[in-house]
Structure formats: C-alpha cells, structure tokens
Amino acid sequence: MKDAFRASMAWVHTWAGLLVCWVLLLIFAAGTASYYRNEITLWMQPELHAIAPSQDSQAHMAERAVIALQQRAPDAKQWFIGFPNERSQGLQIFWEDKLPPGVEPTRERFHDVMLNPDTGLPLEVRETKGGNFFYRLHFDLHYLPVTLARWIVGFCAMFMLVALVTGVIIHRRIFKDFFTFRPGKGQRSWLDAHNITGVLALPYHLMITYTGLMLLMYLYMPTPIVVAYQGNNQAFFGELFREEPAPEPSGRPATLTSIAGLVTEAQRIWQGAAGEVSVDHMHINNPNDAAASVSLDKAGDNGLIESGMSLTFDGVSGKLLHEVDAEQRAVVQTATAMRSLHEANFAQPLLRALFFISGLGGCLMIASGAVLWTVKKRQAQAKRLASGLPPTWGLRLVEALNLGAIAGLPIAFATFFWANRILPVGLAARDEWEIHSVFIAWAAVLLLAQWRPGRHMWQLMLWLGGLMWLALPVLNAMLTPQSALFTTVLHGPVAVAGFDITAMLLGAAICFAAWRTGKVRSPKLSAQPKHRRELAETEVA
Amino acid sequence: MQVYDEGNEVSDTELAQRNPKSGTSGSSMRWAVFSRVMAAIVGAYVLTLLSIAVLALVLPMSRAESVLLSMLLSFLIYACAVLWVFATRSAWRAWCGMLLPSLLMAAGLGLWWSLK
Amino acid sequence: MMKSAWLYLAAFALAYLGLASLAYGMERHHKQLTRAHASAVLKALKRVTPLAAWGWLLAALYLAISLEGAGPGSVLWLGNLTAGAMLLALMLTYAPGLARGLAMLSLPLILLSMVGAYWA
C-alpha cells in the first residue's frame, strides 16, 4: 500500500514536472533576474552611470516633478511621482491620459519619463525596457494576451506546487543525502543534482511557488469575490485596503495646492520616534480640476510587512481627507508579508543575494529534473539504442526541447544585454528590438536543437552562452567606456559593477558546465561493483 | 560501508505494474490515468472554487478578510485535493471524492443565494 | 554599518559551522572531512558534533533575528542555511579539504567577527 502510494506520487511528480518544465524554467529564470530589476535597468542605461545620488529634499523634487508634469500633461487623469531611493536614482514621473468616454483603454494611455532630481530635466537615456522586461516576462510572458499568459503561468505554477509536494513525498533519503552530490555517475549524478538543488532550497521553492500563485489569486480563484462582492474586484480591494474611491473629475478647472507643501506636511504627520521619514511615491488624481486629490505613501521600513501608511489630501484646499494607519488585521498582514516575501521588497542587498542564489537553485532543479527524465528514458531504451535504432519520438522531442530551453536560456538572456549595447541609440522601437532579439536568438537555438539534439550541440550552445556572459563586461567596457568595470568598481555605481561581476561568474559557471559536458564519461563506471566504486571515491578524496 | 540503494528512483515499468490500477489491460489503464488527470485538474479545481466560496461566507471575520483568507488557502486545498486524487484506490473513487462534496457545497450555495 | 557587516558574516559562519557539524556526523561525509583517519578521538567527536550542530544553528537563528527582526531574520537564516549547504555540498564533492578548512576556520572567524563588531 505504501509502495503503491509512493509509486503514484512518483508518477505525478514526473509528469507534472516534465509537462511544464520548459515554461517553468523561463518563469523561474525571469523571476530570479527580477530581483535585480532596478540594477539591470541601471546597467542598461549607461547614460545615467555618471549621475551622483541627489542630496536635495523631497519637497523640492516634488516641485520639479509637478512643473514637468504641468508642461507635459496638464489634463491627465492621474499623475504619479516616484522619488529616488537606494535602488533607483532618477525622479520618476508617470501619467495616465484621460480617455473620452467609450474609448477602449490600452497601454498607450500610460507615459513615463525619468527626470534628473536636481534639475527636473528629462534624463536622456537610450530606449530600453531594462529589468522590467524580466519582471513582465515572469508573469505576462511575451507576445501573448496578458490574461492568457497569466493563466498559463498559473497553470505551470500549480503543477510546480504539486511537483514540489510529491517530490518531498517520494524522496526517501532527504536527510541522508542532504549534502550528497556524486558527479560523473550518469543517472545517479543527475538525481543527486536534482535532489540537492531541490532540497537545500526547499523552503524557498515552496514559499516562492505558493506566494506566486497568491499574487494572482483573484484571477485564478474568483469565487469568494463572486459570492461576497458579486464579482466586483474593485469593491473588494477598496474595502480590503480601506481606500476611498478616487473622485470623478468635476470638469471645473482649479489651481493645484502646493504639492511640495503636502510632502512636508506628510513628513511632519509621520514623524514619530523613528527619525527621518520619506515618501515613497505620490498620486495626484484629476490634476488642475476642482475634484483633485493627492495621496502620498510612506516609504517602507524594511519590515516584512510594508508600512502601508498613506495620506490623502484635497488637491485644491490642501486639507487632509483620509489617513490610513499601519495595518493591524492579521489576515491582511499575512497577505502583505507573503507578497513582500515573493517580491523580496523588504530585503537588503545581502538577503536579496540569498534570494537570487535560491532562485538559481530553482532553475538548476528544474533543468536537472528535465535532463534526468531523458537520462532515465535512454537507459530504459538501452537495448533499442544499442541495436542501432533511433530513440523514440517522445525521447527525441524532450531531448531537443531540453537542449533548446536549457542551453538556449543563457544565450537568449545574454542576447538582451548584447542588444542593449549594440543596437543604435536612435533606432525606432529600440526597446522592442532588444526584446525581439532575445526571442530570435532563443528560436534559433531551439531550431538547432531540433536539427541535431546531441552532446556536441549541448557543448556548443553552452560554450556560446558561457562566452556571451563572460564577454559582457568586455563589451560594456568597449562600447561604453565610462561604465567599464574598473571605473565602476572604484567610483560606482556599485550596481553596475555588481552586474558585470555577476555576469562573469554566471559565464564562468556555464563554461564549466560546457567543459564537463565535453568530458564524456564512460557509462561503464556505473556498472562497476559497488564496493569498487566506493573505494575509488575514497581514493579520490 | 555505504550501500547504494536506488533512492527515490522508480522506473516507468515498475510504475505501470505498481499503479493502483494494476491488473487491467493497457488501454483501460490509459483511460484510468487520463480520468484521474482530469479529476485532478478539473475536478479538484471545481472542488476548490466551491469550498473557498463557502469558506468566504462562513469564516468569522470581516467580509474582506474572509474573502482574502479563503483565497489564500485555495492553493493549499487544491494541492491536497490533487494528491488525494492520485493517492486513492481508483479513478472512480477519485471522481466521487471530488464531485460529491462539490455537489453538496453547490447546493448549499444555491440555497444561500435564493434566500438572500 | 561596518559593525553589522561583521555580524552578518558571523551569522553565515555559524550556519555553515552548524551544517558542517551535521555532515561530520554522517558516515559518508565524515570520511570526506577526516580523510578517513579512524582515530578514537575522531570517532567520539563524530557522535558529539551533530548535537553541537543544533546549538550552532540555533545561534545562527538568534543572531539573524537580532540583526533583522523576527520575520526577515528567519528568512535570512533560511537563506544562510541554503547558501551554506550548497557551498558545503559543492566543496565536499570537489574540494573536501576546503570544506574541512573552512569549518575549522569558522569558529575563530565567528569569534573574530564578534570582536570586530565590538571594535567597529
């Protein structure tokens, strides 16, 4: 009975994992990169590297942002001002066009510009999506309608959750094999690699999968909102976050109150024993209208539960309309904590690095699991293969997909950064072309993999990927010399230096994998009697 | 001396033999597997959707919090239901286990809806 | 700033030491960590280290929580465990001598970082 249970769990684990592993790998890799979304964006905008962090007050910055917004979009539906912080040095302004009634809203209605916080002038940067590409890719994929993509991602994540739980159930030796990795032993080594990357980062994997599903739960699990709010998501979120609905524009023009004054006022209200407080971002609804309102959100204090404090003022009289205090309700705190765990918003640089390492572990777990399946299948088909017959179509398909997805991934991601430095700055839709080049490169690898899915192709693609990553700092130094590693190490920005160093480390790791792939192991080793292998191992040690 | 055992490896043939549906012919086994997969993906999803709807109504918290908590629990419920579908003795039982509670809860919700 | 950098290092070293002590008590890894020297002292030590390991791991948790607060501190602890275990597993495979050396180094390192944190 117990064996039967374990066997069916093993079946579920195998197929739940295999069916979605390639998409899952993409989701995991993109998510892992998203931990450094701001740093990636900065690397991809070398024009900003020479700018020193602003020392000016937020009130002055807000003033400059409002001037810039008044010039660009005096009758927008809403404005947004994002203040510089440790991870992003620009002053961000963002606005949403007011649409005539009956016009279908599209993404085109949103605009954003990065300003120099000290001058209020727009920063001249190359067009790029930067780290936001990975962030969007992580749950919206690309080239697909957003809702469809999110359903696909949710489907894969649910498979992942099931694969994780069944994986724990069928792993008989979690503690005995805790630190065990035995390379060069074929199937055994792949299983070791899969186990070790899975088990050692298991808390992370479970957390990231569950909280990831949670982030889009209103889409996947709509029935509670249907029965309690007649399906009105906005009503639910409004009640949950105790938000007042934004007032409709009155149509009567009015002069905005001093935004800088409101920033100072908010800082005064929040000023407690905690020392200096700052505003994270602010919204101005219906600017230059009699029904204008301004809301400010307090910057988080690096806790798991974000501060969640916000103030809303009347945009004309400057009167305080509404105040939201720190969250007290346990359920909401839990949900907030789960969200910030997923996004690592609370994490300082070291903790963020640990999340990044665990994310890489997840990528390796998925990849090694996928390869393990083919290694097992090859062994099961050993007789057939020995007699000169080709592998079954299923095995060949999975082998080719593995090669294309796993070895193609580093190439595709590196292409993004290569394109960022190589594509001419004036190119039309330049940011789109950076992204197209990712998928063109990936498609090329997938095709090559279908054509000849063998060890040589693995080796070739891994070398290519590894060298592309290793060469990124060189490319950076050649095409944007002011951002070269030896400059950024000495004079900052730290994030750019960190990017170059990480790229080299990743490249070196991939090259190591390529080198290992080249050293074909004789399968006979695993046929040796057990004690002889054990002896050999001790000798090596 | 460390003895290698095969750890968590289970070969596919072994699986086919040990599968809860053992003793049946190939094609009916394929159907049983397909049926279970459907019970896990569709049946367990329906069960989850209905049980969190009920939860959202009965949890002793404010409306927003009950809705939030029931949605937070949904994936746990779904995962447990999926595991049960594959752990139970037959595909037939798996479907019963998904559909009977679903019908009950659907009836309860229908009643609540008509009373409201 | 410098002070907490020392303490973060100590938190990682404690986690690593705890994991290495656990490995020391396991048959396969004991051999890797002792070069298969089977002296009576090492045998006796093998029985004690897993118990000590839980002490190191708890100390690592305590330090992480005192650095970051309960929530993020536990996350930091788990992260340190994951990274430390991955490092240890890799070294046990490819460079057991290094794993041994780092484990022996970590105790003075912890003391040193405490002193460093005190002085900074």
Coordinates of C-alpha atoms in Angstrom, one line a residue, chain A residues 1-391:
Chain A
M1 CA 0.0 0.0 0.0
K2 CA 2.7 2.4 1.0
D3 CA 4.7 1.5 -2.1
A4 CA 1.7 1.9 -4.3
F5 CA 1.2 5.4 -2.8
R6 CA 4.8 6.3 -3.3
A7 CA 4.7 5.0 -6.9
S8 CA 1.7 7.0 -7.8
M9 CA 3.3 10.1 -6.3
A10 CA 6.4 9.4 -8.3
W11 CA 4.3 9.2 -11.4
V12 CA 2.6 12.5 -10.6
H13 CA 6.0 14.1 -9.8
T14 CA 7.5 13.0 -13.1
W15 CA 4.7 14.1 -15.3
A16 CA 3.7 17.3 -13.5
G17 CA 7.3 18.3 -13.7
L18 CA 8.1 17.3 -17.2
L19 CA 5.0 18.8 -18.9
V20 CA 5.7 22.3 -17.7
C21 CA 9.4 22.3 -17.1
W22 CA 10.4 24.5 -20.1
V23 CA 7.9 27.2 -19.4
L24 CA 8.7 26.9 -15.7
L25 CA 12.4 27.4 -16.3
L26 CA 11.6 30.6 -18.2
I27 CA 9.4 31.8 -15.4
F28 CA 12.0 31.0 -12.7
A29 CA 14.9 32.5 -14.6
A30 CA 13.0 35.7 -15.4
G31 CA 11.8 35.9 -11.8
T32 CA 15.3 35.4 -10.5
A33 CA 16.6 38.2 -12.7
S34 CA 13.8 40.4 -11.5
Y35 CA 15.3 40.5 -8.0
Y36 CA 17.8 42.9 -9.6
R37 CA 15.3 44.6 -11.8
N38 CA 16.4 48.1 -10.9
E39 CA 20.1 47.3 -11.1
I40 CA 19.6 45.7 -14.5
T41 CA 17.7 48.8 -15.7
L42 CA 20.6 50.9 -14.5
W43 CA 23.2 48.8 -16.2
M44 CA 21.1 49.1 -19.4
Q45 CA 21.1 52.9 -19.2
P46 CA 24.8 53.8 -19.2
E47 CA 23.9 57.5 -19.7
L48 CA 22.9 57.5 -16.0
H49 CA 26.0 56.0 -14.6
A50 CA 27.8 59.3 -14.1
I51 CA 25.0 60.9 -12.1
A52 CA 25.5 61.2 -8.4
P53 CA 22.7 60.5 -6.0
S54 CA 20.7 63.7 -5.2
Q55 CA 21.0 65.2 -1.8
D56 CA 18.1 67.5 -2.3
S57 CA 14.9 67.4 -0.2
Q58 CA 11.8 65.5 -1.5
A59 CA 9.7 68.7 -1.3
H60 CA 12.0 70.3 -3.9
M61 CA 11.9 67.2 -6.1
A62 CA 8.1 67.1 -5.9
E63 CA 8.1 70.8 -7.1
R64 CA 10.2 70.0 -10.1
A65 CA 8.2 66.9 -10.9
V66 CA 5.0 69.0 -10.9
I67 CA 6.5 71.6 -13.2
A68 CA 7.5 68.8 -15.6
L69 CA 4.0 67.2 -15.4
Q70 CA 2.3 70.5 -15.9
Q71 CA 4.3 71.0 -19.1
R72 CA 3.5 67.6 -20.5
A73 CA 0.1 66.6 -19.3
P74 CA -1.9 69.3 -17.6
D75 CA -5.2 67.5 -18.1
A76 CA -4.2 63.9 -17.4
K77 CA -6.4 61.5 -15.4
Q78 CA -3.7 61.0 -12.9
W79 CA -0.1 61.8 -12.2
F80 CA 2.4 59.7 -10.3
I81 CA 5.7 60.8 -8.8
G82 CA 8.2 58.2 -7.7
F83 CA 11.1 59.5 -5.6
P84 CA 14.6 58.3 -5.9
N85 CA 15.8 55.6 -3.4
E86 CA 18.8 53.5 -2.8
R87 CA 18.0 51.3 -5.8
S88 CA 16.9 53.9 -8.4
Q89 CA 18.4 57.4 -8.6
G90 CA 16.1 59.1 -11.0
L91 CA 13.0 61.0 -10.2
Q92 CA 10.2 59.2 -12.0
I93 CA 7.1 60.8 -13.4
F94 CA 4.2 58.9 -14.8
W95 CA 0.8 60.0 -16.1
E96 CA -2.4 58.4 -17.5
D97 CA -4.3 60.1 -20.3
K98 CA -7.9 61.0 -19.8
L99 CA -9.8 59.0 -22.3
P100 CA -13.0 60.2 -23.9
P101 CA -15.9 58.0 -22.8
G102 CA -16.4 54.8 -24.8
V103 CA -12.8 54.5 -25.9
E104 CA -11.2 51.2 -25.1
P105 CA -8.3 51.7 -22.7
T106 CA -5.0 50.4 -24.0
R107 CA -1.4 50.5 -22.6
E108 CA -0.8 53.6 -24.9
R109 CA -2.5 55.8 -22.3
F110 CA 0.4 55.4 -19.8
H111 CA 3.5 57.5 -20.2
D112 CA 6.6 57.7 -18.1
V113 CA 9.7 59.9 -18.0
M114 CA 12.8 59.8 -15.8
L115 CA 13.9 63.2 -14.5
N116 CA 17.1 64.4 -13.1
P117 CA 16.1 65.0 -9.4
D118 CA 18.3 68.1 -9.2
T119 CA 17.3 69.9 -12.3
G120 CA 13.9 68.4 -13.2
L121 CA 15.1 68.0 -16.8
P122 CA 14.4 64.7 -18.5
L123 CA 17.4 62.3 -18.5
E124 CA 18.5 61.4 -22.0
V125 CA 18.7 57.7 -21.9
R126 CA 18.5 55.0 -24.6
E127 CA 15.1 53.4 -25.1
T128 CA 15.1 50.2 -23.1
K129 CA 12.7 48.2 -21.0
G130 CA 15.6 47.2 -18.8
G131 CA 14.9 44.9 -15.9
N132 CA 11.2 45.4 -16.3
F133 CA 11.4 43.1 -19.3
F134 CA 12.2 40.2 -17.0
Y135 CA 9.7 41.3 -14.5
R136 CA 6.9 41.3 -17.1
L137 CA 8.2 38.1 -18.7
H138 CA 7.9 36.5 -15.3
F139 CA 4.1 36.5 -15.2
D140 CA 3.0 38.0 -18.5
L141 CA 5.3 36.1 -20.8
H142 CA 5.6 37.9 -24.2
Y143 CA 3.7 38.1 -27.5
L144 CA 0.6 36.8 -25.7
P145 CA -2.5 38.4 -24.5
V146 CA -1.9 39.2 -20.8
T147 CA -4.8 37.2 -19.4
L148 CA -4.0 34.1 -21.4
A149 CA -0.3 34.4 -20.3
R150 CA -1.3 34.7 -16.7
W151 CA -3.4 31.6 -16.9
I152 CA -0.6 29.7 -18.5
V153 CA 1.8 30.9 -15.8
G154 CA -0.7 30.0 -13.0
F155 CA -1.2 26.5 -14.6
C156 CA 2.5 25.9 -14.6
A157 CA 2.9 27.2 -11.0
M158 CA 0.2 24.9 -9.8
F159 CA 2.0 22.0 -11.5
M160 CA 5.1 23.2 -9.8
L161 CA 3.4 23.2 -6.4
V162 CA 2.2 19.6 -6.9
A163 CA 5.6 18.5 -8.2
L164 CA 7.3 20.0 -5.1
V165 CA 5.0 18.3 -2.6
T166 CA 5.1 14.9 -4.4
G167 CA 8.9 15.4 -4.7
V168 CA 9.2 15.6 -0.9
I169 CA 6.9 12.5 -0.5
I170 CA 8.9 10.3 -2.9
H171 CA 12.4 11.4 -1.6
R172 CA 13.3 8.6 0.8
R173 CA 16.6 9.9 1.9
I174 CA 16.1 13.7 2.4
F175 CA 18.4 13.8 5.4
K176 CA 20.8 11.1 4.5
D177 CA 21.5 12.6 1.1
F178 CA 21.3 16.1 2.3
F179 CA 24.8 17.1 1.2
T180 CA 25.4 14.4 -1.3
F181 CA 26.5 15.1 -4.9
R182 CA 28.3 12.4 -6.8
P183 CA 29.4 13.7 -10.2
G184 CA 30.3 11.5 -13.2
K185 CA 27.9 8.7 -12.4
G186 CA 25.3 9.3 -15.1
Q187 CA 21.7 9.0 -13.8
R188 CA 22.8 8.9 -10.2
S189 CA 24.5 12.3 -10.6
W190 CA 21.5 13.9 -12.2
L191 CA 19.3 12.6 -9.5
D192 CA 21.7 14.0 -6.9
A193 CA 21.8 17.3 -8.6
H194 CA 18.0 17.5 -8.8
N195 CA 17.7 16.5 -5.1
I196 CA 20.3 18.8 -3.8
T197 CA 19.0 21.9 -5.6
G198 CA 15.5 21.0 -4.6
V199 CA 16.0 20.0 -1.0
L200 CA 18.6 22.6 0.1
A201 CA 16.4 25.5 -1.2
L202 CA 13.1 23.7 -0.4
P203 CA 11.7 26.5 1.9
Y204 CA 12.4 29.0 -0.8
H205 CA 10.8 26.9 -3.5
L206 CA 7.6 26.2 -1.6
M207 CA 7.4 29.9 -0.5
I208 CA 8.0 31.3 -3.9
T209 CA 5.5 29.0 -5.7
Y210 CA 2.8 29.5 -3.2
T211 CA 3.2 33.2 -2.9
G212 CA 3.5 33.5 -6.6
L213 CA 0.1 31.8 -7.1
M214 CA -1.2 34.1 -4.4
L215 CA -0.3 37.2 -6.2
L216 CA -2.7 36.4 -9.0
M217 CA -5.3 34.5 -6.9
Y218 CA -8.1 36.9 -7.6
L219 CA -7.7 35.8 -11.3
Y220 CA -7.4 32.0 -10.6
M221 CA -9.7 31.7 -7.6
P222 CA -12.5 34.2 -8.2
T223 CA -15.4 32.6 -6.4
P224 CA -15.0 34.3 -3.0
I225 CA -15.2 37.7 -4.6
V226 CA -18.2 36.5 -6.7
V227 CA -20.2 35.4 -3.7
A228 CA -19.2 38.2 -1.3
Y229 CA -18.9 41.1 -3.7
Q230 CA -20.9 40.0 -6.8
G231 CA -17.6 39.7 -8.6
N232 CA -16.7 43.3 -8.2
N233 CA -12.9 43.2 -7.7
Q234 CA -12.6 46.9 -7.2
A235 CA -15.1 46.9 -4.4
F236 CA -13.2 44.1 -2.7
F237 CA -9.8 45.8 -3.0
G238 CA -11.2 49.1 -1.9
E239 CA -12.7 47.5 1.3
L240 CA -9.6 45.5 1.9
F241 CA -7.1 48.3 1.7
R242 CA -9.6 50.8 3.1
E243 CA -9.2 53.0 0.1
E244 CA -11.6 55.7 -0.8
P245 CA -12.6 55.5 -4.5
A246 CA -10.9 58.3 -6.5
P247 CA -13.4 61.1 -7.1
E248 CA -14.7 61.6 -10.6
P249 CA -13.4 64.8 -12.2
S250 CA -15.8 67.7 -11.8
G251 CA -14.9 69.4 -15.1
R252 CA -14.3 72.7 -13.4
P253 CA -10.7 73.9 -13.6
A254 CA -9.0 74.8 -10.3
T255 CA -5.5 75.7 -9.2
L256 CA -3.5 72.9 -7.5
T257 CA -2.3 73.4 -4.0
S258 CA 1.4 73.4 -3.3
I259 CA 2.5 69.8 -3.7
A260 CA 5.8 70.5 -2.0
G261 CA 3.9 71.7 1.0
L262 CA 1.9 68.5 1.1
V263 CA 5.2 66.5 1.1
T264 CA 6.5 68.5 4.1
E265 CA 3.1 68.1 5.8
A266 CA 3.1 64.3 5.3
Q267 CA 6.6 64.1 6.7
R268 CA 5.5 66.1 9.7
I269 CA 2.5 63.9 10.4
W270 CA 4.5 60.7 10.1
Q271 CA 7.4 62.0 12.1
G272 CA 7.5 59.8 15.1
A273 CA 10.3 58.5 17.2
A274 CA 11.6 56.7 14.1
G275 CA 13.7 59.6 12.9
E276 CA 13.7 60.6 9.2
V277 CA 10.7 59.6 7.2
S278 CA 10.4 59.8 3.5
V279 CA 7.6 59.5 0.9
D280 CA 7.9 56.5 -1.4
H281 CA 5.6 57.8 -4.1
M282 CA 2.6 60.1 -4.6
H283 CA -0.5 60.1 -6.8
I284 CA -2.3 63.2 -8.0
N285 CA -5.8 62.4 -9.2
N286 CA -7.6 64.8 -11.5
P287 CA -4.8 67.4 -11.5
N288 CA -6.0 71.0 -12.2
D289 CA -9.6 70.1 -11.6
A290 CA -11.8 71.1 -8.7
A291 CA -12.0 67.5 -7.6
A292 CA -8.3 67.0 -7.4
S293 CA -6.8 64.8 -4.7
V294 CA -3.3 63.9 -3.7
S295 CA -2.3 60.8 -1.9
L296 CA 1.2 60.0 -0.5
D297 CA 2.5 56.6 0.5
K298 CA 5.2 56.3 3.2
A299 CA 8.4 54.5 2.2
G300 CA 8.7 51.0 3.8
D301 CA 10.8 50.5 6.8
N302 CA 12.3 47.2 5.5
G303 CA 10.0 45.0 7.5
L304 CA 8.3 42.0 6.0
I305 CA 5.0 43.9 6.4
E306 CA 5.3 47.1 4.5
S307 CA 4.3 50.2 6.4
G308 CA 1.1 50.6 4.3
M309 CA 0.7 54.1 5.7
S310 CA -0.8 56.7 3.4
L311 CA -2.4 60.1 3.5
T312 CA -4.9 61.7 1.1
F313 CA -5.3 65.4 0.8
D314 CA -7.7 67.6 -1.1
G315 CA -5.8 68.7 -4.1
V316 CA -7.1 72.3 -4.1
S317 CA -7.5 73.3 -0.5
G318 CA -4.7 71.0 0.8
K319 CA -7.0 69.7 3.6
L320 CA -6.3 66.2 5.0
L321 CA -9.1 64.0 3.8
H322 CA -8.2 60.5 4.7
E323 CA -5.5 58.7 6.7
V324 CA -4.5 55.0 6.6
D325 CA -2.5 53.7 9.5
A326 CA -0.2 50.8 9.7
E327 CA -2.0 47.6 9.1
Q328 CA -3.3 45.7 12.2
R329 CA -5.5 42.9 10.8
A330 CA -3.7 39.6 10.9
V331 CA -5.0 38.2 7.6
V332 CA -4.1 41.3 5.7
Q333 CA -0.7 41.3 7.4
T334 CA -0.2 37.7 6.3
A335 CA -1.1 38.5 2.7
T336 CA 1.2 41.5 2.7
A337 CA 4.0 39.5 4.2
M338 CA 3.5 36.8 1.6
R339 CA 3.6 39.4 -1.2
S340 CA 6.8 41.0 0.1
L341 CA 8.4 37.6 0.5
H342 CA 7.7 36.9 -3.1
E343 CA 9.0 40.2 -4.4
A344 CA 11.8 40.5 -1.8
N345 CA 10.8 44.1 -1.4
F346 CA 11.9 44.1 2.2
A347 CA 15.3 42.5 1.5
Q348 CA 18.5 44.4 2.0
P349 CA 21.3 43.6 -0.5
L350 CA 22.7 40.6 1.3
L351 CA 19.3 39.0 1.7
R352 CA 18.4 39.8 -1.9
A353 CA 21.6 37.9 -2.9
L354 CA 20.4 34.9 -1.0
F355 CA 17.1 35.0 -2.8
F356 CA 19.0 35.3 -6.1
I357 CA 21.1 32.2 -5.2
S358 CA 18.0 30.2 -4.2
G359 CA 16.3 31.3 -7.4
L360 CA 19.3 30.0 -9.4
G361 CA 19.0 26.8 -7.4
G362 CA 15.4 26.6 -8.6
C363 CA 16.5 26.9 -12.2
L364 CA 19.0 24.2 -11.7
M365 CA 16.5 22.0 -10.1
I366 CA 14.1 22.3 -13.0
A367 CA 16.8 21.8 -15.6
S368 CA 18.3 18.8 -13.9
G369 CA 14.9 17.2 -13.4
A370 CA 14.2 17.6 -17.1
V371 CA 17.6 16.1 -18.1
L372 CA 17.1 13.3 -15.6
W373 CA 13.9 12.2 -17.4
T374 CA 15.8 11.8 -20.6
V375 CA 18.7 10.0 -19.0
K376 CA 16.3 7.5 -17.4
K377 CA 14.4 7.1 -20.7
R378 CA 17.7 6.4 -22.5
Q379 CA 18.6 3.7 -20.0
A380 CA 15.1 2.2 -20.4
Q381 CA 15.7 2.2 -24.2
A382 CA 19.3 1.0 -24.0
K383 CA 18.6 -2.2 -25.8
R384 CA 16.8 -0.5 -28.6
L385 CA 19.5 2.1 -28.9
A386 CA 22.3 -0.5 -28.8
S387 CA 20.7 -2.2 -31.8
G388 CA 21.1 0.9 -33.8
L389 CA 17.5 2.1 -33.7
P390 CA 16.9 5.8 -33.1
P391 CA 15.3 6.9 -29.8

